[in-house]
XYZ file of C-alpha atoms in Angstrom:
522
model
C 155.977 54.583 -19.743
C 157.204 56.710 -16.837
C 157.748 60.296 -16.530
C 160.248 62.614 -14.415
C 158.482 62.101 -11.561
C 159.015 58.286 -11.779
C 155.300 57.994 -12.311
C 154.077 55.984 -14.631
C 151.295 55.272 -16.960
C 150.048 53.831 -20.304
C 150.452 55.811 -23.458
C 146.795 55.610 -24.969
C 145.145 56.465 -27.588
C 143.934 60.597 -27.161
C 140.251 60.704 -28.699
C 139.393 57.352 -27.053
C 140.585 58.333 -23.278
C 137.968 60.424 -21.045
C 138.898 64.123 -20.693
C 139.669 65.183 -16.947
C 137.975 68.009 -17.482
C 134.741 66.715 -18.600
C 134.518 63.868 -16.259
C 135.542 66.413 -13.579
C 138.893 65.031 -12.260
C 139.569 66.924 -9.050
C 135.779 66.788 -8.262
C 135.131 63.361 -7.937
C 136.249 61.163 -5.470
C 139.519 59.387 -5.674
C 137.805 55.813 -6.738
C 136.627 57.270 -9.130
C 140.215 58.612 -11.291
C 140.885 57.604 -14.746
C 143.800 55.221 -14.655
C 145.990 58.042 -16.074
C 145.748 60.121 -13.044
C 148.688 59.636 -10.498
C 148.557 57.904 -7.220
C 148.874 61.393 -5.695
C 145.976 62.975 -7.555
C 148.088 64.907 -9.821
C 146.732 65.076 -13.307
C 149.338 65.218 -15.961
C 149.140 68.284 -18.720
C 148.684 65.577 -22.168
C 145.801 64.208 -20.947
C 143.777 67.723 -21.284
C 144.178 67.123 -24.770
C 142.078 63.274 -24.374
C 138.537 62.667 -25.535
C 136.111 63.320 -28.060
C 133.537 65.858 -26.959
C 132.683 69.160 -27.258
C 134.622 70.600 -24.621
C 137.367 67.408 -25.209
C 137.965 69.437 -28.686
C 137.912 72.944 -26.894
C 140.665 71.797 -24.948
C 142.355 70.563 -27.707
C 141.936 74.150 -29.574
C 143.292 75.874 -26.592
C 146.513 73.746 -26.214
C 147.271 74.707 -29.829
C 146.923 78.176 -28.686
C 148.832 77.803 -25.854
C 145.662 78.644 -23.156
C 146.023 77.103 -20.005
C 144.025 73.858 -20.208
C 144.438 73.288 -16.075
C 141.769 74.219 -13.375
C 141.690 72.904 -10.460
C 143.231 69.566 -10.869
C 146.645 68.816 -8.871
C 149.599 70.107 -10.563
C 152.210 67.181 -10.836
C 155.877 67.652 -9.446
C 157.538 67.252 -13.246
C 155.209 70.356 -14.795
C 155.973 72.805 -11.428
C 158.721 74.725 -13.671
C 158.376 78.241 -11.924
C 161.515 78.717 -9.785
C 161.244 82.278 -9.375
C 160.355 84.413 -6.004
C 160.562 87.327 -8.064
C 157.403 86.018 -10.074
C 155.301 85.510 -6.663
C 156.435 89.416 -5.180
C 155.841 90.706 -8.664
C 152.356 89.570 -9.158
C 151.208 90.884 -5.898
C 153.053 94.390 -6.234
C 151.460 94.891 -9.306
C 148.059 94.045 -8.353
C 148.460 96.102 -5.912
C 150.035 99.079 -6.834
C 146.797 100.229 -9.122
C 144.666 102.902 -8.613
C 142.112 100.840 -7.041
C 144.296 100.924 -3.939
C 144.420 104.558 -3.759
C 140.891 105.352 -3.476
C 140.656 102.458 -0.414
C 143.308 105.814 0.895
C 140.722 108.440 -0.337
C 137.630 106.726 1.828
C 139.309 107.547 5.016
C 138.671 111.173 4.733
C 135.698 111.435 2.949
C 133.365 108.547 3.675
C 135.077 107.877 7.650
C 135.928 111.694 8.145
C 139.503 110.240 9.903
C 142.323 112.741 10.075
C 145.200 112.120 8.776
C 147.474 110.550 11.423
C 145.192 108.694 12.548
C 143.734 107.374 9.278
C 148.024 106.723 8.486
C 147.923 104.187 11.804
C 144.557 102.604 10.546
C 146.473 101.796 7.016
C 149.262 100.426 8.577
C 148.067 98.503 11.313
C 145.055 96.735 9.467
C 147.316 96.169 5.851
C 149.445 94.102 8.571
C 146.766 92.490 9.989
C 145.338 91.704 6.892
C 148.211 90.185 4.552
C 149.198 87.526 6.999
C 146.855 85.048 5.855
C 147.761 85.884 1.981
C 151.474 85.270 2.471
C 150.655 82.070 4.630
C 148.779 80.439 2.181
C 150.849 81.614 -0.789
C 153.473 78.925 0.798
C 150.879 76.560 0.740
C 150.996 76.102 -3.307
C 154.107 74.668 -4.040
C 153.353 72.370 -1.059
C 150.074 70.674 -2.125
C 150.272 71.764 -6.244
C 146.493 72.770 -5.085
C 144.630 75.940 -5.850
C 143.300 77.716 -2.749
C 139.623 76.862 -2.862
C 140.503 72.831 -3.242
C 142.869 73.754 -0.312
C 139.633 74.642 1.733
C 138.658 70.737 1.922
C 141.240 70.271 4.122
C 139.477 72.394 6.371
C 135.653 72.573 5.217
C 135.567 68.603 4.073
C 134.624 67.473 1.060
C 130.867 68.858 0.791
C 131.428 72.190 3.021
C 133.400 73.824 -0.134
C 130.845 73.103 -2.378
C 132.374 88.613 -7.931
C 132.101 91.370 -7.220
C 135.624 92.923 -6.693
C 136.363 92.967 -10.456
C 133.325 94.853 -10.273
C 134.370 97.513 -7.895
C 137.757 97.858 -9.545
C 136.374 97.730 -13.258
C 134.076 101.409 -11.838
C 137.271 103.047 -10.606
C 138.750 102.486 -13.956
C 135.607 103.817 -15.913
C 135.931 107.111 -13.446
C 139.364 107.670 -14.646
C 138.443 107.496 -18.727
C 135.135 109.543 -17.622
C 137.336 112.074 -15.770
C 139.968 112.692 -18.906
C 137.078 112.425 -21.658
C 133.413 113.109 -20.021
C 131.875 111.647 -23.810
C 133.059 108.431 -22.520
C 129.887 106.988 -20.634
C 130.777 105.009 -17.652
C 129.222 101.440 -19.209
C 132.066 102.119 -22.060
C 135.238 102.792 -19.217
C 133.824 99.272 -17.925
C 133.426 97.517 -20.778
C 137.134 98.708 -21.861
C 138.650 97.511 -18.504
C 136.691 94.414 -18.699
C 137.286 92.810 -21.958
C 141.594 93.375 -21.961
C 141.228 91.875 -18.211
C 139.813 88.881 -19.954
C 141.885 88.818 -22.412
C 144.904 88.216 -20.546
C 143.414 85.581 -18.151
C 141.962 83.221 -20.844
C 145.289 82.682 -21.634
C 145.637 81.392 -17.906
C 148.969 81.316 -15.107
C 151.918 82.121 -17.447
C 150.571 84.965 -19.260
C 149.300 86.513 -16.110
C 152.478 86.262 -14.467
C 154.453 87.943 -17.422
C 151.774 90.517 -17.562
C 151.994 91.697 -13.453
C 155.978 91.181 -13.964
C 155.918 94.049 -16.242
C 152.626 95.971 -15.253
C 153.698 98.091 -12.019
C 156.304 99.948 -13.916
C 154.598 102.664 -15.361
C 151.763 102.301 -12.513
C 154.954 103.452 -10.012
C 156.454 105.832 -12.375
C 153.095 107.637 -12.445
C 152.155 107.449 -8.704
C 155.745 109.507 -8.248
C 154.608 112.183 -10.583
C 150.790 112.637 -8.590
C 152.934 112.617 -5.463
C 155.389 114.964 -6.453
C 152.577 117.416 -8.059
C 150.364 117.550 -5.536
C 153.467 118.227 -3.004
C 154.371 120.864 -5.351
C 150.528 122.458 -4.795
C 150.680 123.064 -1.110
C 147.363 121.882 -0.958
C 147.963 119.049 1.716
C 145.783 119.718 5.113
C 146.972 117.638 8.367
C 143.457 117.225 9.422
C 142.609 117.229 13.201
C 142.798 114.382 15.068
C 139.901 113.099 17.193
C 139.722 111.349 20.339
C 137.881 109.648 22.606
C 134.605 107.273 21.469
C 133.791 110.115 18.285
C 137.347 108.382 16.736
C 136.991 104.665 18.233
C 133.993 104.514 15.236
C 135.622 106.061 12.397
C 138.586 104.220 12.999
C 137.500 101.214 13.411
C 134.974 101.056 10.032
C 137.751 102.363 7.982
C 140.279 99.793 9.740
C 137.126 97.602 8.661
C 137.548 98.498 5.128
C 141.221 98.217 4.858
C 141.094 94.811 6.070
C 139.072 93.502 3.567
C 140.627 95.025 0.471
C 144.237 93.507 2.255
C 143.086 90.294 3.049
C 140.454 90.482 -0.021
C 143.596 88.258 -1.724
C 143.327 84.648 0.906
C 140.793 82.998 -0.686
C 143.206 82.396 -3.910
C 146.432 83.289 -2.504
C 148.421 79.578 -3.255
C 146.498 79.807 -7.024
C 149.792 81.673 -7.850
C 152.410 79.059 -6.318
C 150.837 76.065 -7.589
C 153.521 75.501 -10.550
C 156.310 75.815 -7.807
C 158.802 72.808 -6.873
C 157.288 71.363 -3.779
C 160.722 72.010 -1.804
C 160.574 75.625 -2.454
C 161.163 77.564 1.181
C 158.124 78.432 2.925
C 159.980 81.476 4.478
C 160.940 82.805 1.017
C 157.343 82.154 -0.358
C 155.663 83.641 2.652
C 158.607 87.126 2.763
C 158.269 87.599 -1.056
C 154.466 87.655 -1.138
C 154.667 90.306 2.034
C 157.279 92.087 0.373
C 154.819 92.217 -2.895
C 151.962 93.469 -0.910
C 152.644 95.330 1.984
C 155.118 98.166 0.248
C 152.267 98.953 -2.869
C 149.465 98.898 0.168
C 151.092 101.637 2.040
C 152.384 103.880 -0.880
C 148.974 103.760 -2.716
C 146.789 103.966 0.352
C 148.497 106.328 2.535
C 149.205 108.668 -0.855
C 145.321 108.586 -1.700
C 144.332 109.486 2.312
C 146.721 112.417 1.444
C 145.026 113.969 -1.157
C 141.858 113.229 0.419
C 143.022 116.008 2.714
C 142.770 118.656 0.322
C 139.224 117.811 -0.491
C 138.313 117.704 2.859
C 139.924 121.491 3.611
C 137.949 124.257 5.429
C 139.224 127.195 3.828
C 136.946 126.917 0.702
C 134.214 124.997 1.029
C 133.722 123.109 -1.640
C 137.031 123.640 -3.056
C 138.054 122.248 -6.446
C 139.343 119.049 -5.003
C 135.666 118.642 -4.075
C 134.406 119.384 -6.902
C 136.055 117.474 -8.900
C 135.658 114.433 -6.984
C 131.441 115.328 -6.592
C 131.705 115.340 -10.630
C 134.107 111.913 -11.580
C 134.997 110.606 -8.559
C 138.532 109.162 -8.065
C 139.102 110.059 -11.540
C 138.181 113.696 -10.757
C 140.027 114.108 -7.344
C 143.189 112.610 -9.816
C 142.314 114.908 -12.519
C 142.711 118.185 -10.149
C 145.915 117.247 -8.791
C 147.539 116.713 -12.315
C 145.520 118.199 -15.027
C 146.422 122.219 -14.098
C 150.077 121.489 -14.540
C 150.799 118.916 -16.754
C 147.621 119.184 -19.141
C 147.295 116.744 -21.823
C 150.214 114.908 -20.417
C 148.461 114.606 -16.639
C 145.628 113.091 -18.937
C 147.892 110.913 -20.126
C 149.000 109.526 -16.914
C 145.553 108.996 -15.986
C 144.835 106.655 -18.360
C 147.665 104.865 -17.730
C 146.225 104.385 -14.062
C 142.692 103.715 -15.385
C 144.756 100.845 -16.861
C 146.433 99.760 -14.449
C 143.070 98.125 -13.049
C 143.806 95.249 -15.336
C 146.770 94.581 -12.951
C 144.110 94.145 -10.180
C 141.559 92.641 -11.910
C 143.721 89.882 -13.125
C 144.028 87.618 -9.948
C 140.438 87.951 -9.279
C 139.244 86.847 -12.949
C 141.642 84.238 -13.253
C 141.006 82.867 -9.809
C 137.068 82.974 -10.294
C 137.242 80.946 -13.078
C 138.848 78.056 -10.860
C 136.394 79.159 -8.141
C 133.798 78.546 -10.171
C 135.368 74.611 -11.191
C 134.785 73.990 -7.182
C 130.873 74.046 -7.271
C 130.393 70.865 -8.902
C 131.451 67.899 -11.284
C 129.347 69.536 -13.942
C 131.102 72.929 -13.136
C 134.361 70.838 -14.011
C 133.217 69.932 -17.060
C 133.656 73.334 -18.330
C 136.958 74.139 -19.287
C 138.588 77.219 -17.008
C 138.534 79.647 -20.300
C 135.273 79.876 -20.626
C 134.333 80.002 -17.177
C 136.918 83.401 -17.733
C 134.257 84.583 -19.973
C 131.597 83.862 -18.316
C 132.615 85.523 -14.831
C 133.629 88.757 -16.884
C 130.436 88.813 -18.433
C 129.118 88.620 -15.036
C 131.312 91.335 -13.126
C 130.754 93.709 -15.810
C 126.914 93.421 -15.181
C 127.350 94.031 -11.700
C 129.739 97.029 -12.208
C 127.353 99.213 -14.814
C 124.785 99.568 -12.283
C 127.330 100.559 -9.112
C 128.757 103.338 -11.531
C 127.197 106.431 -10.007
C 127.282 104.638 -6.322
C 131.431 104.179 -5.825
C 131.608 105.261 -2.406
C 129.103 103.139 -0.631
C 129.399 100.277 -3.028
C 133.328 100.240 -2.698
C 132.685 100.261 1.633
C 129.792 97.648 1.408
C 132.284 95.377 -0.076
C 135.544 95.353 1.470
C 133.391 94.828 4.601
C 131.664 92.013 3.712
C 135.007 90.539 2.126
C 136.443 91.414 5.101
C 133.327 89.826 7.321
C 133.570 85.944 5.700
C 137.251 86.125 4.755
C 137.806 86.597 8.524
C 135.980 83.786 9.804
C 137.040 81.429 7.182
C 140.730 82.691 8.391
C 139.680 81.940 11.514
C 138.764 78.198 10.908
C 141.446 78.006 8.729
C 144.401 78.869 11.542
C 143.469 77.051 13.909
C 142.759 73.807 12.036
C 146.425 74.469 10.711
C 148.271 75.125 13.818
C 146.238 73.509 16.425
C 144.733 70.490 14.627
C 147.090 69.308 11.961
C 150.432 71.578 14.160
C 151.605 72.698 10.936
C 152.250 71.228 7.276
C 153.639 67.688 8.329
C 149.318 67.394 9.757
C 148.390 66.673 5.709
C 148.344 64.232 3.246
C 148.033 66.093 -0.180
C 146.996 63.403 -1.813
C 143.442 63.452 0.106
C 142.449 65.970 -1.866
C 140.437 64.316 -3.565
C 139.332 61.159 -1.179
C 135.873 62.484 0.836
C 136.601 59.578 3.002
C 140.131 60.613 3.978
C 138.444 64.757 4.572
C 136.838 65.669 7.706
C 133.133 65.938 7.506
C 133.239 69.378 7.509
C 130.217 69.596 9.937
C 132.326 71.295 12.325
C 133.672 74.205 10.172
C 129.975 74.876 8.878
C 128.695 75.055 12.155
C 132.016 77.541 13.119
C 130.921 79.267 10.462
C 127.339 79.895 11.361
C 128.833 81.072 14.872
C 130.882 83.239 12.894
C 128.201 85.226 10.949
C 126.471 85.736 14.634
C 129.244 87.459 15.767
C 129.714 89.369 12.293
C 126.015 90.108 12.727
C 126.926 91.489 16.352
C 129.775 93.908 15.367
C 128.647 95.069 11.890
C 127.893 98.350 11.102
C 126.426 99.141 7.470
C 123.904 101.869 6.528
C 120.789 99.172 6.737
C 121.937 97.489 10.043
C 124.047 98.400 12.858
C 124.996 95.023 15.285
C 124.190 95.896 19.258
C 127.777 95.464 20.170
C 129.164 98.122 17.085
C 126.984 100.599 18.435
C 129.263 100.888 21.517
C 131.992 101.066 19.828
C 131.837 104.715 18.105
C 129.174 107.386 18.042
C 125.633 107.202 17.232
C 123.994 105.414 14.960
C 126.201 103.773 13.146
C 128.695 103.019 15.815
C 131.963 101.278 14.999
C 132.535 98.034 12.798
C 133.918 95.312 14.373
C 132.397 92.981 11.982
C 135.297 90.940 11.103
C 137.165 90.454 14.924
C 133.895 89.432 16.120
C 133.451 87.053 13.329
C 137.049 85.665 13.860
C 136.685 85.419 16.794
C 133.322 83.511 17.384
C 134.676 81.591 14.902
C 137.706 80.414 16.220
C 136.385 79.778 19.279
C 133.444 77.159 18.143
C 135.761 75.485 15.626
C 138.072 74.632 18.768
C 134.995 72.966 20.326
C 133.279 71.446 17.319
C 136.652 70.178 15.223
C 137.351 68.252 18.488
C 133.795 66.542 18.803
C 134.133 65.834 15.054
C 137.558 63.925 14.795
C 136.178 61.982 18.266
C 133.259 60.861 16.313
C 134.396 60.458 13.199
C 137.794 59.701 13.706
C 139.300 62.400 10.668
């Protein structure tokens, strides 16, 4: 038989045919495919439904209830259905536009001490800085039909590909429930947030799409009414600016920050393009996704460093913006901008933004799960739903105990998303544009072929450069890099983590990549 696609194959008995899943299609080399798999690597949707074993049947039992049965195997040209730009700029503005994003804002005021205009140029600058790489690979889906980690073997090799931030998000949701009922522990807020996240992404790509189509209404609607109110109060303060080396350190750690929670999104940006028509524009692809990001960034961030202000006021010291933030963090500093005039009703809204975490947690659950496919051939052979459950089980461990430490938790993070997403940008780039000079450099069907994939010695030892000069410009509580100390006041400096990282990066991979391909010849 042939499909669409003008592929063809031989219609088989299902029980008696392996299961891709459980022999680990997309993580075993390409001599190694079932006859059913495509000369390109794709793996057609029916044969999820082959074999007899355990997780042969599970698959089965999740077809009939329409759960995505795909992980990481190549999506074939006849099943990419998804036409619509408005689907990719959707699913980014709602994971974005979430709560989550606002208290990145709040940091700037209260853990950096920035003013205000210059905390407004940190967002902006670093949100640009930082999205670039998530709208370039976005366009990479619908190119290769690949998710973003099986991308990386273009890059890494075969060998060098081989949780936390549904965490962080999953305590700024349990700080909103705490803040509008206090008898709600914190473990309960997380355990809410966590088990509707997973919910949604066990039913895989479609569901999650329709669900951040819809999701950013009512988060918008209620972001209005929290700007609007606290405009209303007066209560904004245009906090002083400083200069000199006493702002070069703020500045840069909260740039820091707001370049990992931007770029926090590369390392499963084309997981959402994958069932796009290979000829869909790259242009349109990459201006949707910035369109989808970059307007929720701003709003939320730059709204949250405003209402930071009022906390950080002189007049009253600790005023009730303070207060309330001391007592339920980002749920609190909410809470005293809408509770006073809109009562049960401003407790209504916040709810609805402690909910709208599940927009943000949704591309990190449902992208861990494939993440997790990556590790092994005996990773593979669990299907991607359960892997869903697993991962929230895991996230919602980590997030309990980080409850009553938000601030430094939420910083520690982004930077060290920020730190490795940086250099593996780094490697990434310039294997793209200087190695390969663009798309026309690959051959999707390698994805699978070790033999076809550089060794991926190079990029591993990029990447070891890259974590000296991380190690150079960091600046965290327990360690401050020689070079960060210059950058900003004593004694935590400035963080320039993720430049130096890039750039050390970079640099080596230019060297290295070019011994490599002389040697081995790919």
């Amino acid at each position: 038989m042939s499909n669409s696609s003008g592929h063809s194959y031989e219609l088989k008995d299902v029980e008696k045919q392996p299961n891709p899943t459980t022999i680990g299609v997309g993580d075993i080399p390409s001599e190694e495919r079932p006859s059913y798999v495509y000369s390109d690597g794709a793996v057609p949707g029916e044969t999820f439904n082959y074999g007899e074993g355990v997780f042969a049947k599970a698959q089965r039992w999740a077809g009939k209830m329409k759960i995505e049965q795909r992980g990481i195997e190549r999506v074939p040209e006849d099943e990419r259905h998804d036409t619509s730009m408005l689907n990719v700029s959707t699913m980014w503005f709602s994971a974005n536009m979430v709560v989550s994003s606002f208290a990145i804002g709040v940091l700037g005021p209260q853990l950096f001490y920035t003013g205000f205009v210059d905390g407004l140029l940190v967002i902006i600058f670093f949100n640009l800085l930082g999205i670039f790489s998530v709208c370039l690979f976005s366009s990479f889906g619908p190119v290769f039909g690949l998710r973003q980690m099986v991308l990386s073997r273009f890059w890494f090799g075969w060998w060098g590909v081989k949780l936390s931030w549904s965490a962080v998000n999953s305590i700024v949701g349990a700080q909103l429930i705490n803040a509008v009922n206090p008898h709600v522990p914190g473990w309960a807020g997380i355990l809410i947030i966590g088990i509707i996240t997973a919910g949604i992404c066990t039913f895989g790509y479609k569901i999650v799409h329709i669900y951040e189509f819809w999701s950013w209404i009512p988060t918008t609607i209620i972001f209005f009414i929290l700007l609007g109110e606290f405009a209303k109060s007066g209560d904004f303060t245009n906090l002083s600016l400083e200069t000199g080396k006493a702002a070069m350190g703020p500045v840069l750690s909260f740039g820091a920050t707001i370049f990992g929670f931007a770029t926090g999104w590369t390392s499963y940006a084309a997981d959402y393009t994958v069932y796009h028509p290979s000829n869909t524009s790259k242009r349109k692809t990459f201006f949707w996704t910035w369109i989808g990001l970059i307007v929720p960034l701003l709003f939320t961030e730059i709204l949250g460093l405003a209402v930071a202000t009022a906390a950080n006021r002189s007049e009253t010291d600790p005023n009730s913006y303070q207060i309330a933030y001391n007592e339920a963090g980002i749920g609190g500093l909410i809470g005293a901008v809408l509770f006073p005039p809109l009562g049960n009703f401003g407790r209504f809204c916040v709810i609805i933004l402690a909910l709208s975490i599940i927009a943000n947690n949704c591309p990190n659950l449902y992208s861990v799960s494939l993440t997790a496919q990556i590790t092994g051939r005996w990773a593979m052979k669990i299907p991607r739903f359960i892997w869903t459950i697993v991962a929230t089980a895991v996230y919602i461990a980590i997030a309990i105990p980080g409850y009553d430490h938000f601030e430094s938790y939420l910083e520690n993070f982004m930077n060290f998303i920020g730190y490795w997403l940086a250099i593996y940008q780094s490697i990434a780039f310039v294997d793209h544009f200087w190695f390969r000079r663009g798309f026309k450099g690959y051959n999707p069907a390698d994805y699978d072929n070790p033999k076809a994939l550089p060794p991926g010695i190079a990029a591993i030892a990029a990447f070891c450069v890259g974590i000296c000069g991380m190690v150079l410009g960091m600046s965290q509580v327990w360690f401050t890099g020689p070079i960060a100390l210059t950058a900003g006041p004593a004694p935590f400096g400035g963080d320039v983590g993720f430049e130096l990282g890039a750039a050390f990066a970079g640099t080596s991979y230019l060297v290295f990549r070019t011994i490599e391909k002389k040697m081995f010849g790919r």
